XYZ file of C-alpha atoms in Angstrom:
773
model
C 0.000 0.000 0.000
C 1.523 3.305 -1.107
C 1.651 6.353 1.117
C 0.077 9.733 0.393
C 2.961 11.706 1.765
C 2.600 15.476 2.072
C 0.986 17.233 5.011
C -1.495 20.044 4.473
C -0.835 23.685 5.147
C -2.539 25.802 7.782
C -3.276 24.799 11.360
C -2.129 21.456 12.679
C -5.762 20.365 12.867
C -6.035 20.665 9.076
C -2.829 18.800 8.260
C -2.753 15.292 6.900
C -1.429 12.870 9.473
C 1.673 11.346 7.873
C 1.196 8.172 9.908
C -2.042 7.414 8.065
C -1.394 5.300 4.997
C -3.742 5.542 2.050
C -3.995 3.409 -1.087
C -3.930 6.253 -3.652
C -3.451 3.893 -6.606
C -6.741 2.274 -5.588
C -8.420 5.664 -5.185
C -7.058 7.741 -8.094
C -7.158 4.915 -10.600
C -5.781 5.080 -14.120
C -4.361 8.573 -13.648
C -1.741 8.046 -16.341
C -4.563 8.057 -18.919
C -6.552 10.926 -17.395
C -7.696 13.382 -20.061
C -9.744 15.988 -18.238
C -10.387 17.085 -14.650
C -13.089 18.865 -12.687
C -13.238 19.600 -8.986
C -15.987 20.612 -6.579
C -14.733 21.903 -3.231
C -17.239 22.393 -0.451
C -16.848 23.415 3.155
C -15.382 20.094 4.290
C -15.360 17.737 1.301
C -13.583 17.799 -2.053
C -15.096 15.939 -5.006
C -12.754 15.255 -7.925
C -13.919 14.102 -11.357
C -11.767 12.931 -14.230
C -12.120 11.073 -17.498
C -9.700 8.362 -18.518
C -9.260 5.807 -21.246
C -9.079 2.261 -19.933
C -7.317 -0.535 -21.766
C -8.749 -3.973 -21.183
C -8.837 -7.341 -22.881
C -11.798 -8.495 -24.966
C -12.435 -11.885 -26.562
C -13.166 -11.519 -30.292
C -14.598 -14.232 -32.534
C -14.334 -14.545 -36.320
C -14.953 -17.178 -38.974
C -11.999 -19.165 -40.260
C -10.772 -18.304 -43.711
C -11.493 -21.436 -45.774
C -10.446 -19.955 -49.125
C -7.392 -22.206 -49.347
C -9.151 -25.410 -48.225
C -11.324 -27.835 -50.150
C -13.527 -28.798 -47.210
C -13.827 -27.983 -43.559
C -12.241 -30.394 -41.137
C -14.840 -32.296 -39.134
C -13.038 -31.677 -35.845
C -12.449 -27.979 -36.513
C -14.196 -25.493 -34.168
C -16.846 -23.278 -35.839
C -14.803 -20.082 -35.401
C -11.576 -18.793 -33.925
C -11.196 -16.733 -30.758
C -8.602 -14.027 -30.283
C -7.986 -11.847 -27.249
C -7.454 -8.206 -28.169
C -6.825 -4.978 -26.324
C -9.668 -2.465 -26.436
C -9.825 1.107 -25.210
C -12.981 2.370 -23.526
C -13.865 5.570 -21.684
C -14.418 5.738 -17.958
C -15.480 8.519 -15.601
C -13.924 8.566 -12.125
C -15.354 10.474 -9.167
C -13.514 10.599 -5.858
C -14.790 12.240 -2.676
C -12.447 13.001 0.228
C -12.078 15.332 3.191
C -10.505 18.733 2.530
C -7.782 17.887 5.043
C -6.342 15.528 2.416
C -6.432 17.976 -0.493
C -2.714 18.842 -0.580
C -1.556 15.240 -0.313
C -4.021 14.148 -2.983
C -3.009 16.957 -5.349
C 0.636 15.962 -4.836
C -0.175 12.364 -5.728
C -2.120 13.438 -8.842
C 0.716 15.720 -9.947
C 3.307 12.945 -9.517
C 1.259 10.467 -11.538
C -0.259 12.749 -14.156
C 1.918 11.996 -17.162
C -0.577 13.173 -19.775
C 0.232 16.713 -20.925
C -3.004 17.236 -22.895
C -4.807 18.506 -19.797
C -4.346 22.284 -19.527
C -7.458 23.396 -17.603
C -9.339 22.075 -14.585
C -13.019 23.001 -14.181
C -13.798 24.006 -10.603
C -16.989 24.725 -8.709
C -18.121 25.051 -5.084
C -17.202 27.637 -2.474
C -13.732 26.173 -2.037
C -12.905 26.720 -5.717
C -11.981 30.277 -4.723
C -10.218 29.296 -1.510
C -8.031 26.595 -3.100
C -7.606 28.105 -6.592
C -3.971 29.120 -6.097
C -3.065 25.823 -4.431
C -4.563 23.781 -7.323
C -2.849 25.887 -9.987
C 0.479 25.653 -8.175
C 0.315 21.911 -7.495
C -1.061 20.707 -10.827
C 0.273 23.477 -13.085
C -3.213 23.749 -14.568
C -5.402 26.781 -15.088
C -8.516 26.765 -12.889
C -11.724 27.620 -14.751
C -14.543 28.399 -12.277
C -18.053 27.171 -13.113
C -21.428 28.286 -11.745
C -22.428 26.128 -8.777
C -26.144 25.796 -9.570
C -25.615 25.021 -13.277
C -23.156 22.286 -12.318
C -25.491 20.858 -9.688
C -28.390 20.557 -12.134
C -26.248 19.125 -14.945
C -24.948 16.520 -12.512
C -28.434 15.704 -11.238
C -29.817 15.221 -14.761
C -26.851 13.005 -15.644
C -27.213 10.572 -12.718
C -31.009 10.391 -13.026
C -30.637 9.505 -16.703
C -27.768 7.007 -16.439
C -27.964 5.273 -13.062
C -31.005 3.095 -12.375
C -31.964 3.151 -8.691
C -30.252 6.505 -8.206
C -33.174 8.102 -6.339
C -34.690 6.714 -3.155
C -37.204 7.530 -0.461
C -36.070 7.100 3.124
C -38.368 5.738 5.839
C -36.727 5.256 9.228
C -37.874 2.090 10.946
C -39.453 0.482 7.878
C -37.904 -2.595 6.309
C -36.095 -1.735 4.124
C -35.446 1.875 5.123
C -34.275 2.723 1.589
C -36.800 2.278 -1.235
C -35.299 2.957 -4.646
C -37.240 4.429 -7.539
C -37.125 3.091 -11.083
C -35.863 5.603 -13.622
C -38.738 7.537 -15.125
C -38.503 7.764 -18.956
C -38.644 11.543 -18.568
C -37.268 13.031 -15.378
C -38.604 16.513 -16.169
C -39.964 18.624 -14.651
C -38.818 18.281 -11.051
C -37.933 20.428 -8.056
C -34.345 20.436 -6.807
C -33.848 21.687 -3.271
C -30.181 22.294 -2.575
C -29.447 22.710 1.129
C -26.027 24.246 1.495
C -25.322 27.189 3.778
C -28.752 28.454 2.759
C -31.485 26.843 0.679
C -31.981 27.211 -3.078
C -35.150 25.903 -4.717
C -34.905 25.349 -8.461
C -37.500 24.145 -10.952
C -35.756 22.021 -13.598
C -37.745 21.832 -16.830
C -35.346 20.377 -19.428
C -31.721 19.340 -19.790
C -30.661 22.991 -20.109
C -33.581 25.034 -18.788
C -34.052 25.704 -15.092
C -35.335 28.525 -12.959
C -34.496 29.586 -9.419
C -37.960 29.998 -7.873
C -37.186 30.555 -4.206
C -35.011 29.821 -1.249
C -34.220 30.632 2.351
C -31.314 31.914 4.389
C -32.158 29.266 7.005
C -30.252 26.202 5.878
C -27.250 24.025 6.645
C -25.127 27.011 7.646
C -27.823 27.998 10.158
C -27.804 24.515 11.675
C -24.015 24.538 11.827
C -23.719 28.083 13.151
C -26.472 27.959 15.776
C -25.410 24.410 16.669
C -21.847 25.600 17.327
C -23.150 28.418 19.552
C -25.470 26.117 21.495
C -23.206 23.073 21.890
C -19.674 24.459 21.338
C -19.311 21.674 18.737
C -17.544 22.991 15.646
C -17.849 19.985 13.302
C -20.958 19.504 11.195
C -20.959 15.704 11.326
C -20.511 15.757 15.105
C -23.568 18.009 15.381
C -25.619 15.517 13.385
C -24.278 12.731 15.563
C -25.362 14.644 18.681
C -28.793 15.182 17.146
C -29.168 11.456 16.439
C -28.832 10.779 20.192
C -31.056 13.653 21.373
C -34.671 13.882 22.524
C -36.220 17.046 21.080
C -39.340 16.886 23.300
C -37.180 17.961 26.261
C -36.619 21.303 24.501
C -39.558 21.757 22.100
C -43.056 22.685 23.194
C -45.591 20.238 21.774
C -49.300 20.700 21.043
C -50.105 18.493 24.048
C -47.986 20.745 26.301
C -50.361 23.593 25.449
C -53.743 21.841 25.095
C -53.214 18.735 27.237
C -53.585 16.516 24.157
C -54.459 16.788 20.467
C -56.143 19.890 19.062
C -59.308 18.282 17.735
C -60.702 21.321 15.899
C -57.557 21.858 13.840
C -56.797 18.142 13.553
C -53.357 18.488 15.145
C -51.910 15.489 17.005
C -50.597 16.013 20.510
C -46.984 15.101 19.675
C -46.693 17.785 16.993
C -44.132 20.538 17.645
C -46.029 23.725 18.507
C -42.943 25.807 19.292
C -39.310 24.912 18.567
C -37.182 25.565 21.688
C -40.450 26.616 23.379
C -39.547 25.035 26.756
C -36.170 26.732 27.001
C -37.635 30.134 27.971
C -39.358 28.908 31.137
C -37.416 25.810 32.218
C -34.818 26.112 34.975
C -32.933 22.959 33.936
C -29.842 22.773 31.752
C -30.500 21.186 28.359
C -28.156 18.558 26.974
C -26.177 19.203 23.795
C -27.894 16.217 22.205
C -31.406 17.539 22.916
C -30.594 21.035 21.669
C -29.001 19.666 18.476
C -32.068 17.477 17.836
C -34.461 20.384 18.402
C -32.428 22.594 16.056
C -32.370 19.903 13.373
C -36.141 19.494 13.568
C -36.711 23.243 13.438
C -34.636 23.761 10.291
C -35.777 20.547 8.568
C -39.445 21.343 9.154
C -38.947 24.852 7.809
C -37.181 23.555 4.661
C -39.761 20.790 4.201
C -42.702 23.183 4.423
C -41.036 25.629 2.022
C -40.248 22.863 -0.498
C -43.771 21.509 -0.213
C -45.371 24.934 -0.857
C -43.204 25.534 -3.941
C -43.905 22.021 -5.251
C -47.644 22.584 -4.969
C -47.405 26.073 -6.445
C -45.728 24.613 -9.537
C -47.845 21.406 -9.628
C -44.863 19.091 -9.028
C -44.927 15.909 -6.963
C -41.214 14.998 -7.020
C -38.683 16.920 -4.949
C -35.011 15.906 -5.004
C -32.943 17.039 -2.026
C -29.206 17.597 -2.134
C -26.449 19.681 -0.595
C -24.033 19.187 2.300
C -26.885 19.247 4.848
C -28.042 15.831 3.530
C -24.779 13.940 2.905
C -26.609 10.602 3.259
C -27.175 11.164 6.994
C -30.232 9.152 8.114
C -31.190 11.728 10.744
C -31.283 14.577 8.186
C -33.176 12.484 5.631
C -35.697 11.307 8.233
C -36.600 14.793 9.415
C -36.884 16.173 5.860
C -39.096 13.235 4.801
C -41.367 13.597 7.834
C -41.778 17.310 7.178
C -42.666 16.829 3.483
C -45.129 14.031 4.327
C -46.829 16.121 6.978
C -47.212 19.363 5.042
C -48.207 17.733 1.721
C -50.461 15.075 3.317
C -48.455 12.487 1.364
C -48.997 14.076 -2.064
C -45.391 15.264 -2.543
C -42.494 12.820 -2.410
C -39.138 13.629 -0.827
C -36.412 11.907 -2.861
C -32.713 11.609 -2.124
C -29.850 10.584 -4.414
C -27.257 7.865 -3.913
C -24.571 10.055 -5.507
C -25.807 13.404 -4.255
C -22.294 14.369 -3.139
C -20.946 14.143 -6.709
C -23.523 16.262 -8.539
C -21.416 19.446 -8.612
C -18.262 17.628 -9.731
C -20.168 15.710 -12.423
C -21.759 18.946 -13.667
C -18.422 20.782 -13.734
C -16.882 17.896 -15.662
C -19.732 17.907 -18.190
C -19.337 21.678 -18.652
C -15.674 21.172 -19.498
C -16.353 18.216 -21.797
C -19.117 19.717 -23.919
C -17.059 19.422 -27.112
C -17.007 15.613 -26.592
C -20.763 15.614 -25.966
C -20.815 12.963 -23.225
C -24.616 13.191 -23.149
C -24.871 11.494 -26.544
C -23.723 8.251 -24.913
C -25.231 6.070 -22.230
C -23.127 5.304 -19.170
C -23.363 2.663 -16.491
C -22.141 2.486 -12.927
C -19.194 0.132 -12.555
C -19.884 -1.768 -9.327
C -16.293 -3.066 -9.163
C -14.854 0.443 -8.793
C -17.612 2.203 -6.810
C -18.205 2.523 -3.086
C -21.703 1.741 -1.900
C -24.209 4.048 -0.246
C -23.251 4.488 3.434
C -20.563 1.855 2.919
C -17.097 2.102 4.405
C -15.754 0.032 1.470
C -13.786 -2.566 3.470
C -11.914 -3.657 0.343
C -10.747 -0.128 -0.401
C -9.080 1.175 2.690
C -8.805 -1.163 5.700
C -6.746 1.302 7.764
C -9.473 3.934 7.391
C -12.481 1.819 8.266
C -13.104 3.465 11.658
C -13.252 6.819 9.791
C -16.002 5.789 7.423
C -16.504 8.245 4.597
C -12.881 9.438 4.383
C -12.776 8.332 0.758
C -15.661 7.409 -1.485
C -15.605 6.413 -5.154
C -17.918 6.293 -8.142
C -16.871 4.931 -11.533
C -18.957 4.964 -14.691
C -18.174 3.231 -17.969
C -19.198 4.623 -21.338
C -21.336 2.272 -23.400
C -20.974 1.869 -27.135
C -24.500 3.085 -27.919
C -27.353 4.961 -26.306
C -29.768 2.757 -24.355
C -33.530 3.337 -24.445
C -36.814 1.691 -23.430
C -38.247 -1.183 -25.428
C -41.118 0.546 -27.312
C -43.391 -2.420 -26.495
C -43.406 -1.828 -22.716
C -46.966 -1.160 -21.592
C -45.928 1.528 -19.084
C -42.193 2.358 -19.038
C -42.616 4.559 -15.940
C -43.797 1.609 -13.794
C -41.649 -1.133 -15.381
C -39.461 -2.993 -12.868
C -37.174 -5.591 -14.470
C -36.495 -7.586 -11.317
C -38.891 -10.185 -9.939
C -37.608 -10.311 -6.340
C -36.273 -7.401 -4.269
C -33.545 -8.919 -2.076
C -33.301 -5.694 -0.081
C -36.851 -6.398 1.056
C -36.806 -10.208 1.204
C -34.338 -11.184 3.949
C -34.664 -14.961 3.425
C -34.037 -14.705 -0.311
C -31.155 -12.289 0.299
C -29.437 -14.679 2.716
C -29.876 -17.587 0.298
C -28.581 -15.816 -2.812
C -25.605 -14.163 -1.108
C -24.556 -17.561 0.249
C -25.149 -19.079 -3.193
C -22.827 -16.549 -4.864
C -20.195 -17.016 -2.121
C -20.230 -20.786 -2.592
C -19.982 -20.450 -6.383
C -16.876 -18.245 -6.121
C -14.322 -21.089 -6.183
C -15.849 -22.420 -9.385
C -15.792 -18.985 -11.055
C -12.120 -18.505 -10.087
C -11.264 -21.958 -11.459
C -13.130 -21.232 -14.712
C -11.412 -17.826 -15.095
C -7.922 -19.337 -14.725
C -8.735 -22.208 -17.096
C -9.925 -19.749 -19.764
C -6.421 -18.257 -20.061
C -4.020 -21.247 -20.063
C -1.179 -19.266 -21.650
C -1.206 -16.453 -19.062
C 1.501 -16.507 -16.382
C -0.434 -14.230 -14.025
C -3.961 -15.626 -14.520
C -4.010 -17.321 -11.093
C -2.810 -14.140 -9.363
C -5.441 -11.996 -11.122
C -8.157 -14.571 -10.375
C -7.234 -14.421 -6.691
C -7.575 -10.615 -6.752
C -10.958 -11.044 -8.418
C -12.003 -13.465 -5.665
C -11.034 -11.005 -2.920
C -12.746 -8.073 -4.597
C -16.021 -9.882 -5.227
C -15.989 -11.515 -1.777
C -15.625 -8.072 -0.190
C -18.506 -6.735 -2.294
C -20.695 -9.614 -1.087
C -19.792 -8.872 2.550
C -20.660 -5.195 2.063
C -24.040 -6.261 0.644
C -24.688 -8.560 3.607
C -24.465 -5.564 5.946
C -25.782 -2.890 3.568
C -28.030 -4.555 0.977
C -29.029 -1.070 -0.252
C -25.413 -0.104 -1.079
C -25.877 -0.096 -4.874
C -29.612 0.449 -5.075
C -32.195 -2.336 -4.914
C -30.351 -5.618 -4.375
C -31.399 -8.286 -6.881
C -30.024 -11.455 -8.453
C -29.376 -9.280 -11.517
C -27.216 -6.803 -9.590
C -25.252 -9.660 -7.964
C -24.545 -11.160 -11.394
C -23.657 -7.781 -12.893
C -21.285 -7.016 -10.008
C -19.537 -10.335 -10.628
C -19.148 -9.557 -14.341
C -17.738 -6.095 -13.519
C -15.214 -7.627 -11.107
C -14.144 -10.256 -13.667
C -13.574 -7.519 -16.262
C -11.662 -5.496 -13.688
C -9.001 -8.222 -13.575
C -8.964 -8.904 -17.322
C -11.204 -11.944 -17.517
C -13.484 -10.649 -20.293
C -15.023 -13.978 -21.255
C -14.141 -16.992 -19.052
C -16.598 -19.156 -21.027
C -15.307 -18.311 -24.536
C -13.686 -21.741 -25.080
C -16.698 -23.551 -23.577
C -19.042 -21.671 -25.927
C -16.805 -22.349 -28.928
C -16.870 -26.097 -28.198
C -20.625 -26.188 -27.390
C -21.480 -24.270 -30.583
C -19.359 -26.666 -32.658
C -21.021 -29.765 -31.175
C -24.551 -28.341 -31.565
C -23.996 -27.256 -35.186
C -23.127 -30.854 -36.096
C -26.538 -31.962 -34.743
C -28.617 -29.197 -36.371
C -29.641 -30.985 -39.586
C -30.569 -34.187 -37.746
C -32.821 -32.189 -35.347
C -34.475 -30.345 -38.266
C -35.125 -33.594 -40.171
C -36.760 -35.123 -37.089
C -38.967 -32.029 -36.623
C -39.974 -31.887 -40.293
C -41.077 -35.530 -40.150
C -43.692 -34.734 -37.476
C -47.301 -33.680 -38.010
C -48.067 -29.976 -37.470
C -49.434 -30.232 -33.903
C -46.775 -32.699 -32.768
C -44.097 -30.411 -34.234
C -45.288 -27.362 -32.253
C -44.926 -29.230 -28.947
C -41.557 -30.659 -30.030
C -40.321 -27.150 -30.904
C -41.326 -25.826 -27.477
C -39.747 -28.821 -25.717
C -36.619 -28.170 -27.782
C -36.553 -24.551 -26.616
C -36.929 -25.690 -23.008
C -34.376 -28.514 -23.263
C -31.903 -26.088 -24.841
C -32.392 -23.761 -21.916
C -31.161 -26.478 -19.552
C -27.617 -25.900 -20.906
C -26.770 -23.021 -18.605
C -23.254 -23.105 -17.135
C -24.289 -20.379 -14.690
C -26.558 -22.843 -12.844
C -24.617 -25.042 -10.419
C -27.011 -27.994 -10.779
C -26.351 -27.974 -14.536
C -22.616 -27.222 -14.527
C -22.080 -30.145 -12.099
C -23.856 -32.480 -14.565
C -22.056 -31.092 -17.630
C -18.633 -31.409 -15.994
C -19.229 -34.921 -14.642
C -21.009 -36.278 -17.744
C -19.597 -34.929 -21.048
C -22.111 -37.141 -22.940
C -25.105 -35.266 -21.458
C -26.840 -33.867 -24.532
C -30.045 -32.536 -26.084
C -32.048 -35.768 -25.761
C -30.917 -36.255 -22.144
C -32.013 -32.695 -21.350
C -35.479 -33.365 -22.824
C -35.839 -36.365 -20.517
C -34.974 -34.169 -17.499
C -37.861 -31.792 -18.209
C -40.954 -31.818 -16.031
C -43.907 -33.607 -17.661
C -46.976 -31.569 -18.508
C -48.850 -29.955 -16.901
C -45.871 -27.705 -16.266
C -45.417 -25.468 -13.229
C -46.707 -22.552 -15.318
C -48.450 -23.921 -18.392
C -50.100 -21.745 -21.070
C -49.135 -24.118 -23.887
C -52.716 -24.978 -24.934
C -53.513 -21.276 -25.254
C -50.329 -20.783 -27.335
C -51.189 -23.722 -29.624
C -54.650 -22.274 -30.207
C -53.050 -18.919 -31.145
C -50.789 -20.642 -33.681
C -53.890 -21.905 -35.482
C -54.747 -18.265 -36.221
C -52.994 -15.794 -38.540
C -49.188 -15.517 -38.324
C -47.549 -12.805 -36.275
C -46.129 -9.891 -38.234
C -42.760 -9.814 -36.479
C -41.319 -11.677 -33.472
C -38.609 -10.236 -31.234
C -36.709 -13.103 -29.584
C -34.226 -12.598 -26.742
C -31.847 -15.587 -26.875
C -30.066 -16.978 -23.818
C -27.274 -19.564 -23.929
C -24.759 -20.647 -26.577
C -24.589 -24.151 -27.991
C -27.606 -26.430 -27.710
C -29.856 -23.599 -26.491
C -29.503 -21.172 -29.397
C -28.697 -23.723 -32.154
C -31.006 -26.667 -31.391
C -33.644 -24.792 -29.390
C -34.000 -21.235 -30.666
C -33.092 -21.591 -34.372
C -35.604 -24.399 -35.112
C -38.281 -22.255 -33.412
C -37.159 -19.227 -35.484
C -37.270 -21.357 -38.627
C -40.870 -22.388 -37.910
C -41.948 -18.747 -37.409
C -40.230 -17.791 -40.679
C -42.052 -20.606 -42.464
C -45.338 -19.195 -41.167
C -44.508 -15.821 -42.749
C -43.401 -14.086 -39.524
C -40.338 -11.852 -39.620
C -37.880 -12.460 -36.769
C -35.519 -10.161 -34.882
C -33.075 -12.298 -32.877
C -31.482 -10.211 -30.103
C -28.327 -11.385 -28.294
C -26.036 -9.836 -25.683
C -23.593 -7.187 -26.923
C -20.902 -8.457 -24.574
C -20.176 -11.774 -22.829
C -21.735 -12.964 -19.582
C -21.458 -16.588 -18.411
C -22.129 -18.856 -21.439
C -24.773 -16.547 -22.942
C -24.541 -16.250 -26.708
C -23.159 -12.895 -27.850
C -24.177 -10.958 -30.934
C -20.842 -11.615 -32.685
C -21.128 -15.361 -31.970
C -24.733 -15.392 -33.229
C -23.644 -13.917 -36.577
C -21.247 -16.820 -37.147
C -23.752 -19.408 -35.903
C -26.425 -17.982 -38.252
C -23.966 -18.043 -41.160
C -23.156 -21.719 -40.515
C -26.851 -22.642 -40.154
C -27.721 -20.740 -43.347
C -25.161 -22.862 -45.223
C -27.144 -25.950 -44.141
C -30.727 -24.686 -44.267
C -32.490 -22.905 -47.174
C -35.247 -21.429 -44.934
C -32.728 -19.560 -42.748
C -30.535 -18.733 -45.766
C -33.304 -17.003 -47.736
C -34.653 -15.233 -44.633
C -31.235 -13.735 -43.904
C -30.746 -12.732 -47.527
C -34.206 -11.113 -47.775
C -33.978 -9.325 -44.411
C -36.815 -11.348 -42.846
C -34.388 -12.632 -40.192
C -32.352 -9.894 -38.531
C -29.706 -10.380 -35.875
C -29.333 -7.504 -33.415
C -27.534 -6.752 -30.174
C -29.315 -5.884 -26.937
C -26.737 -3.373 -25.657
C -26.345 -5.526 -22.518
C -23.566 -7.695 -21.092
C -25.668 -9.269 -18.368
C -27.207 -12.722 -17.830
C -30.416 -10.836 -17.028
C -32.454 -8.415 -19.148
C -33.509 -4.841 -18.423
C -36.046 -3.801 -21.062
C -35.629 -0.138 -20.082
C -31.962 -0.152 -21.172
C -31.822 -1.625 -24.671
C -29.702 -0.709 -27.674
C -31.351 2.196 -29.506
C -30.874 0.482 -32.896
C -32.842 -2.523 -31.660
C -35.643 -0.302 -30.340
C -35.857 1.552 -33.680
C -36.040 -1.729 -35.614
C -38.760 -3.122 -33.324
C -40.843 -0.035 -34.021
C -40.157 -0.047 -37.775
C -41.017 -3.748 -38.203
C -44.140 -3.554 -36.013
C -43.148 -6.402 -33.699
C -46.261 -8.031 -32.220
C -44.688 -10.975 -30.361
C -41.877 -10.921 -27.792
C -40.201 -14.194 -26.770
C -37.990 -14.102 -23.673
C -36.207 -17.334 -22.766
C -33.989 -18.314 -19.871
C -34.068 -18.205 -16.092
C -32.149 -14.918 -15.868
C -34.252 -13.137 -18.494
C -37.713 -14.624 -17.904
C -37.752 -15.538 -14.186
C -35.212 -13.398 -12.278
C -36.215 -10.507 -14.554
C -39.309 -9.730 -16.651
C -41.554 -12.386 -15.138
C -44.061 -9.629 -14.320
C -43.155 -7.311 -17.230
C -46.318 -6.004 -18.904
C -46.069 -5.566 -22.686
C -48.330 -4.014 -25.303
C -48.173 -7.126 -27.473
C -48.284 -10.898 -27.073
C -45.399 -12.430 -25.177
C -43.880 -15.812 -24.417
C -41.765 -16.143 -21.289
C -40.208 -19.555 -20.924
C -37.520 -21.112 -18.780
C -36.444 -24.250 -16.961
C -35.891 -23.776 -13.216
C -32.343 -24.963 -12.573
C -32.089 -23.996 -8.905
C -33.670 -26.231 -6.234
C -34.344 -23.428 -3.742
C -36.050 -21.235 -6.343
C -38.043 -24.194 -7.693
C -39.274 -25.002 -4.181
C -40.182 -21.351 -3.583
C -42.230 -21.337 -6.791
C -43.953 -24.560 -5.736
C -42.062 -26.888 -8.090
C -38.899 -28.954 -8.256
C -35.603 -28.918 -10.145
C -36.165 -28.723 -13.943
C -39.735 -27.467 -13.505
C -40.970 -25.599 -16.574
C -42.239 -22.050 -16.896
C -44.242 -21.531 -20.097
C -46.099 -18.251 -19.768
C -48.013 -16.987 -22.808
C -49.630 -13.587 -22.254
C -51.999 -11.523 -24.364
C -52.413 -7.842 -23.394
C -55.858 -6.784 -22.199
C -57.918 -5.033 -24.871
């Protein structure tokens, strides 16, 4: 662990203790490739933002060149895999105490080898105070940006790009944090920024906002009066005092005046009638804790009532709160929420942001990067490099754990394309991809966290085996293990750390951690082999299907889809079978399936529908490589094509477990087309289109799909959506409501989940839904 060496200037209380070691390489990551900086300096915290280019390995697939061969070798794999270096963009946000600013600037200066950066965007009150220090240390010109513009730009950015960014806070409920799904349009909303004073801003579009009110009674008032009353000079200590206080010892309540509730006005007896009302007549000394609590209530109630009145005046029901007064402190959030609830009678919602502390820095960065137009891309939070909400990040800084909050990180990766809603969602504003909320469901949370812990050895083994020629694969895999293990421990204690905890977020976190240590596709060789084996069986499967009568064939096609879905290396029950019995194949998988009636069985309704007119266009989300996509999905696609239905086959943009990727599907389709005239003509005529989803997850979020796919779905008038696989159709989208017909099908390959759903291992979900008229 490296040391952040220089001490700060000024009083000894503000200096950086040289005995404290910090892991700056872990905090200021990838500095050598940093291209642009922005900084937001508040009263006690500095927030630094920078953009860097990250080099990482990716597994690429391509067809063999057979131009110099007469025939393909029977044992030859269907394509070749090469590992290449790719450069992607990443945003880094680091939050630390101002006491560390000199040492951190020294570290940045020492490691900033890129000379392109000439200017640093700065915002916040401290931008003036520390301007000379920054320019001297970094040899960069400081360009000051307007605080409110930066705050709003940052707020719009996180609301657009980070699902589960906003939450409501209810002390005592389980869970206390309830995260909101991203609304397709965040505008208009009210932003209440509680800094020294209070600013209330109506935000109408990306670039249009209006300051509509405010108050001089804000965080500075709490800090200033609190210091006078308690002699406590630190803001966080004041909040800590307040959390232990009893305000009723200081405040006069309605019942103190009327002996109980005021029936005529409908005021409960425990309502505060007069803040600090008892202090004028009482002879006793009040404790610091009680005075701090009374002061917090007084200011929070005032802010809450003001925000509520402005929200109603402008017909808005969503109010986002930010500023140093909030800082994720439960006591501040609780009092604000209570005030808003009381004064609006529950009609206005108080919302807080997971990354509230970074809004100014994000906005300042965006101001300085306008020529690159970062808003034209979609971004995603990288769970491997981000601290969680109210998390002390045990993996980041063990020596600092007692001083939780000393350093806090957020990393966001730029995606190749913009992501948008699937146009076929019935109501995008209420769509929730995940079936079970593990933040809420303690039994399910305990099971799945244990499940992912127990699977870790197998993932490490698979990662090492995927790179046999690498001398440091085992070392990197061990680092992956430690990182992911630490993330799981954080989530045991703070399940709300990264928003709503779900099986999807646990899988995505694992993928992010694997990529972090250069394991881009641990299953690439497995998929290559499985695709090769399945392609050799394709014509035999098609001949058998074509020999059946129409009704028999429809059931055989569905059973083929389901049997294919058994081949999921991400499911322990399956991977154990596949590793112990290499001969386990398509026919064996069919025999494992539950007999009809299935656990969820709409097959008869589906068969009846097939006797009607063909669908115009089917959108199919494929799951696994090998048997699943080649012997399950493609025969089903072929049948739809034969009926006159166009098909859009959507596959993952990037690898996850043994899921088929878009680039693999192109080669598979090419090989199938060489064997089958139905698929060949459909590809040539544009009746079969292969598209990417924009996702690299074993699960499926229909609110974050590749824009090109969404455009095509609209253009082709898709009227059937087929979602297959446990991750896509059970863990996510089981309850997704669509505006067209849908098929959701999967085989349950987890005993605990099967039992919870009332079935057993290899139970079948076949859910055919028709939207209500």
